[in-house]
Amino acid sequence: MHGSSVYISSSLLLGVWICSEAGNVCRGTQHVSEEIWETAKDVDLLARFAHVPLFMVKSLVDAFFNLQEGHALEDAIQDCSAGVAAMVLHSLPEVERRMGFRVASKFYSMYEAFSYLPTATI
């Protein structure tokens, strides 16, 4: 998992953000706010053509680790699978740094599964 593959893979989320299905509308949960979902969308869209400011990525990384540590990923996925996918994707370098390549690879596999499920909109 190299930095370049993270940005190339980001384009796979476009269909996830565009398609919608009732019940997955990114309203926020007790563990992640609607504002974080908006940031996830902005970061994902911006990464397609420009440098993403570090403070935006950091907010996603912090939210991702809060969800992970609070065992709240499932609730977040039900609320906003596209947001979780973007969060996971942009957190991969930090996941690898903190938890190792194998854990990061598992989260990348999770991201890949999301990128083929057009079920969320913000």
PDB file of C-alpha atoms in Angstrom:
ATOM      1  CA  MET A   1       0.000   0.000   0.000  1.00  0.00           C
ATOM      2  CA  HIS A   2       1.848   3.010  -1.259  1.00  0.00           C
ATOM      3  CA  GLY A   3       0.666   6.602  -1.086  1.00  0.00           C
ATOM      4  CA  SER A   4       0.031   6.736  -4.833  1.00  0.00           C
ATOM      5  CA  SER A   5      -2.289   3.714  -4.737  1.00  0.00           C
ATOM      6  CA  VAL A   6      -4.381   5.467  -2.095  1.00  0.00           C
ATOM      7  CA  TYR A   7      -5.041   8.441  -4.362  1.00  0.00           C
ATOM      8  CA  ILE A   8      -5.617   6.326  -7.471  1.00  0.00           C
ATOM      9  CA  SER A   9      -8.089   4.124  -5.603  1.00  0.00           C
ATOM     10  CA  SER A  10      -9.986   7.195  -4.415  1.00  0.00           C
ATOM     11  CA  SER A  11     -11.655   7.489  -7.806  1.00  0.00           C
ATOM     12  CA  LEU A  12     -13.476   4.195  -7.168  1.00  0.00           C
ATOM     13  CA  LEU A  13     -15.714   5.916  -4.604  1.00  0.00           C
ATOM     14  CA  LEU A  14     -17.410   8.205  -7.123  1.00  0.00           C
ATOM     15  CA  GLY A  15     -20.288   5.779  -7.707  1.00  0.00           C
ATOM     16  CA  VAL A  16     -20.739   5.239  -3.983  1.00  0.00           C
ATOM     17  CA  TRP A  17     -21.215   8.981  -3.383  1.00  0.00           C
ATOM     18  CA  ILE A  18     -23.513   9.474  -6.378  1.00  0.00           C
ATOM     19  CA  CYS A  19     -25.886   6.528  -5.949  1.00  0.00           C
ATOM     20  CA  SER A  20     -28.428   6.613  -3.163  1.00  0.00           C
ATOM     21  CA  GLU A  21     -30.633   4.249  -1.265  1.00  0.00           C
ATOM     22  CA  ALA A  22     -33.037   5.067   1.566  1.00  0.00           C
ATOM     23  CA  GLY A  23     -31.611   4.436   5.006  1.00  0.00           C
ATOM     24  CA  ASN A  24     -28.003   5.291   4.209  1.00  0.00           C
ATOM     25  CA  VAL A  25     -28.133   9.059   4.055  1.00  0.00           C
ATOM     26  CA  CYS A  26     -25.172  10.110   6.204  1.00  0.00           C
ATOM     27  CA  ARG A  27     -26.995  11.898   8.995  1.00  0.00           C
ATOM     28  CA  GLY A  28     -24.425  11.105  11.665  1.00  0.00           C
ATOM     29  CA  THR A  29     -24.459   8.901  14.736  1.00  0.00           C
ATOM     30  CA  GLN A  30     -23.527   9.372  18.366  1.00  0.00           C
ATOM     31  CA  HIS A  31     -19.956   8.493  17.373  1.00  0.00           C
ATOM     32  CA  VAL A  32     -19.543  10.482  14.160  1.00  0.00           C
ATOM     33  CA  SER A  33     -21.174  13.737  13.121  1.00  0.00           C
ATOM     34  CA  GLU A  34     -22.786  14.698   9.853  1.00  0.00           C
ATOM     35  CA  GLU A  35     -19.973  17.262   9.560  1.00  0.00           C
ATOM     36  CA  ILE A  36     -17.398  14.437   9.420  1.00  0.00           C
ATOM     37  CA  TRP A  37     -19.360  12.833   6.575  1.00  0.00           C
ATOM     38  CA  GLU A  38     -19.285  16.156   4.731  1.00  0.00           C
ATOM     39  CA  THR A  39     -15.531  16.334   5.303  1.00  0.00           C
ATOM     40  CA  ALA A  40     -15.154  12.771   4.020  1.00  0.00           C
ATOM     41  CA  LYS A  41     -17.006  13.681   0.848  1.00  0.00           C
ATOM     42  CA  ASP A  42     -14.995  16.878   0.387  1.00  0.00           C
ATOM     43  CA  VAL A  43     -11.679  15.078   0.934  1.00  0.00           C
ATOM     44  CA  ASP A  44     -12.609  12.307  -1.459  1.00  0.00           C
ATOM     45  CA  LEU A  45     -13.683  14.722  -4.184  1.00  0.00           C
ATOM     46  CA  LEU A  46     -10.696  17.021  -3.673  1.00  0.00           C
ATOM     47  CA  ALA A  47      -8.235  14.108  -3.824  1.00  0.00           C
ATOM     48  CA  ARG A  48      -9.283  13.522  -7.429  1.00  0.00           C
ATOM     49  CA  PHE A  49      -7.621  16.689  -8.679  1.00  0.00           C
ATOM     50  CA  ALA A  50      -5.757  18.554  -5.943  1.00  0.00           C
ATOM     51  CA  HIS A  51      -3.715  18.267  -2.792  1.00  0.00           C
ATOM     52  CA  VAL A  52      -5.890  17.608   0.243  1.00  0.00           C
ATOM     53  CA  PRO A  53      -5.075  19.869   3.206  1.00  0.00           C
ATOM     54  CA  LEU A  54      -3.612  17.912   6.096  1.00  0.00           C
ATOM     55  CA  PHE A  55      -6.169  19.232   8.606  1.00  0.00           C
ATOM     56  CA  MET A  56      -8.983  17.680   6.553  1.00  0.00           C
ATOM     57  CA  VAL A  57      -7.301  14.288   6.354  1.00  0.00           C
ATOM     58  CA  LYS A  58      -6.398  14.467  10.050  1.00  0.00           C
ATOM     59  CA  SER A  59     -10.056  14.981  10.983  1.00  0.00           C
ATOM     60  CA  LEU A  60     -10.963  11.806   9.060  1.00  0.00           C
ATOM     61  CA  VAL A  61      -8.100   9.836  10.596  1.00  0.00           C
ATOM     62  CA  ASP A  62      -9.072  10.958  14.095  1.00  0.00           C
ATOM     63  CA  ALA A  63     -12.716  10.065  13.459  1.00  0.00           C
ATOM     64  CA  PHE A  64     -11.720   6.675  12.036  1.00  0.00           C
ATOM     65  CA  PHE A  65      -9.652   5.763  15.094  1.00  0.00           C
ATOM     66  CA  ASN A  66     -12.430   6.976  17.396  1.00  0.00           C
ATOM     67  CA  LEU A  67     -14.883   4.695  15.595  1.00  0.00           C
ATOM     68  CA  GLN A  68     -12.421   1.824  15.680  1.00  0.00           C
ATOM     69  CA  GLU A  69     -11.610   2.221  19.371  1.00  0.00           C
ATOM     70  CA  GLY A  70     -15.276   2.743  20.265  1.00  0.00           C
ATOM     71  CA  HIS A  71     -16.324  -0.391  18.342  1.00  0.00           C
ATOM     72  CA  ALA A  72     -18.730   1.818  16.392  1.00  0.00           C
ATOM     73  CA  LEU A  73     -17.756   1.021  12.800  1.00  0.00           C
ATOM     74  CA  GLU A  74     -20.907  -1.043  12.189  1.00  0.00           C
ATOM     75  CA  ASP A  75     -23.193   1.832  13.208  1.00  0.00           C
ATOM     76  CA  ALA A  76     -21.191   4.213  11.051  1.00  0.00           C
ATOM     77  CA  ILE A  77     -21.400   1.841   8.076  1.00  0.00           C
ATOM     78  CA  GLN A  78     -25.181   1.672   8.460  1.00  0.00           C
ATOM     79  CA  ASP A  79     -25.339   5.471   8.554  1.00  0.00           C
ATOM     80  CA  CYS A  80     -22.868   6.297   5.790  1.00  0.00           C
ATOM     81  CA  SER A  81     -20.977   3.535   4.020  1.00  0.00           C
ATOM     82  CA  ALA A  82     -19.457   5.997   1.527  1.00  0.00           C
ATOM     83  CA  GLY A  83     -18.174   8.123   4.394  1.00  0.00           C
ATOM     84  CA  VAL A  84     -16.643   5.111   6.115  1.00  0.00           C
ATOM     85  CA  ALA A  85     -15.061   4.046   2.816  1.00  0.00           C
ATOM     86  CA  ALA A  86     -13.495   7.485   2.351  1.00  0.00           C
ATOM     87  CA  MET A  87     -12.447   7.538   5.988  1.00  0.00           C
ATOM     88  CA  VAL A  88     -10.785   4.124   5.702  1.00  0.00           C
ATOM     89  CA  LEU A  89      -9.065   4.991   2.436  1.00  0.00           C
ATOM     90  CA  HIS A  90      -7.557   8.222   3.665  1.00  0.00           C
ATOM     91  CA  SER A  91      -6.583   6.671   7.015  1.00  0.00           C
ATOM     92  CA  LEU A  92      -4.595   3.781   5.530  1.00  0.00           C
ATOM     93  CA  PRO A  93      -1.126   5.330   5.899  1.00  0.00           C
ATOM     94  CA  GLU A  94      -1.760   6.034   9.588  1.00  0.00           C
ATOM     95  CA  VAL A  95      -3.343   2.606  10.124  1.00  0.00           C
ATOM     96  CA  GLU A  96      -0.235   1.021   8.646  1.00  0.00           C
ATOM     97  CA  ARG A  97       2.023   3.186  10.815  1.00  0.00           C
ATOM     98  CA  ARG A  98       0.144   2.410  14.041  1.00  0.00           C
ATOM     99  CA  MET A  99      -1.089  -1.123  13.461  1.00  0.00           C
ATOM    100  CA  GLY A 100       1.069  -2.600  10.727  1.00  0.00           C
ATOM    101  CA  PHE A 101       0.722  -3.658   7.127  1.00  0.00           C
ATOM    102  CA  ARG A 102      -1.539  -6.653   7.763  1.00  0.00           C
ATOM    103  CA  VAL A 103      -4.163  -4.610   9.582  1.00  0.00           C
ATOM    104  CA  ALA A 104      -3.962  -1.892   6.928  1.00  0.00           C
ATOM    105  CA  SER A 105      -4.436  -4.549   4.250  1.00  0.00           C
ATOM    106  CA  LYS A 106      -7.596  -5.772   5.980  1.00  0.00           C
ATOM    107  CA  PHE A 107      -8.978  -2.241   6.069  1.00  0.00           C
ATOM    108  CA  TYR A 108      -8.068  -1.788   2.401  1.00  0.00           C
ATOM    109  CA  SER A 109     -10.086  -4.920   1.637  1.00  0.00           C
ATOM    110  CA  MET A 110     -12.983  -3.363   3.551  1.00  0.00           C
ATOM    111  CA  TYR A 111     -12.619  -0.225   1.435  1.00  0.00           C
ATOM    112  CA  GLU A 112     -12.615  -2.261  -1.777  1.00  0.00           C
ATOM    113  CA  ALA A 113     -15.875  -3.941  -0.749  1.00  0.00           C
ATOM    114  CA  PHE A 114     -17.476  -0.525  -0.154  1.00  0.00           C
ATOM    115  CA  SER A 115     -16.305   0.847  -3.470  1.00  0.00           C
ATOM    116  CA  TYR A 116     -18.457  -1.694  -5.293  1.00  0.00           C
ATOM    117  CA  LEU A 117     -21.613  -1.124  -3.249  1.00  0.00           C
ATOM    118  CA  PRO A 118     -23.435   1.998  -4.491  1.00  0.00           C
ATOM    119  CA  THR A 119     -25.590   2.500  -1.403  1.00  0.00           C
ATOM    120  CA  ALA A 120     -24.836   5.907   0.080  1.00  0.00           C
ATOM    121  CA  THR A 121     -25.267   9.560  -0.585  1.00  0.00           C
ATOM    122  CA  ILE A 122     -24.538  12.736   1.272  1.00  0.00           C
TER     123      ILE A 122
END
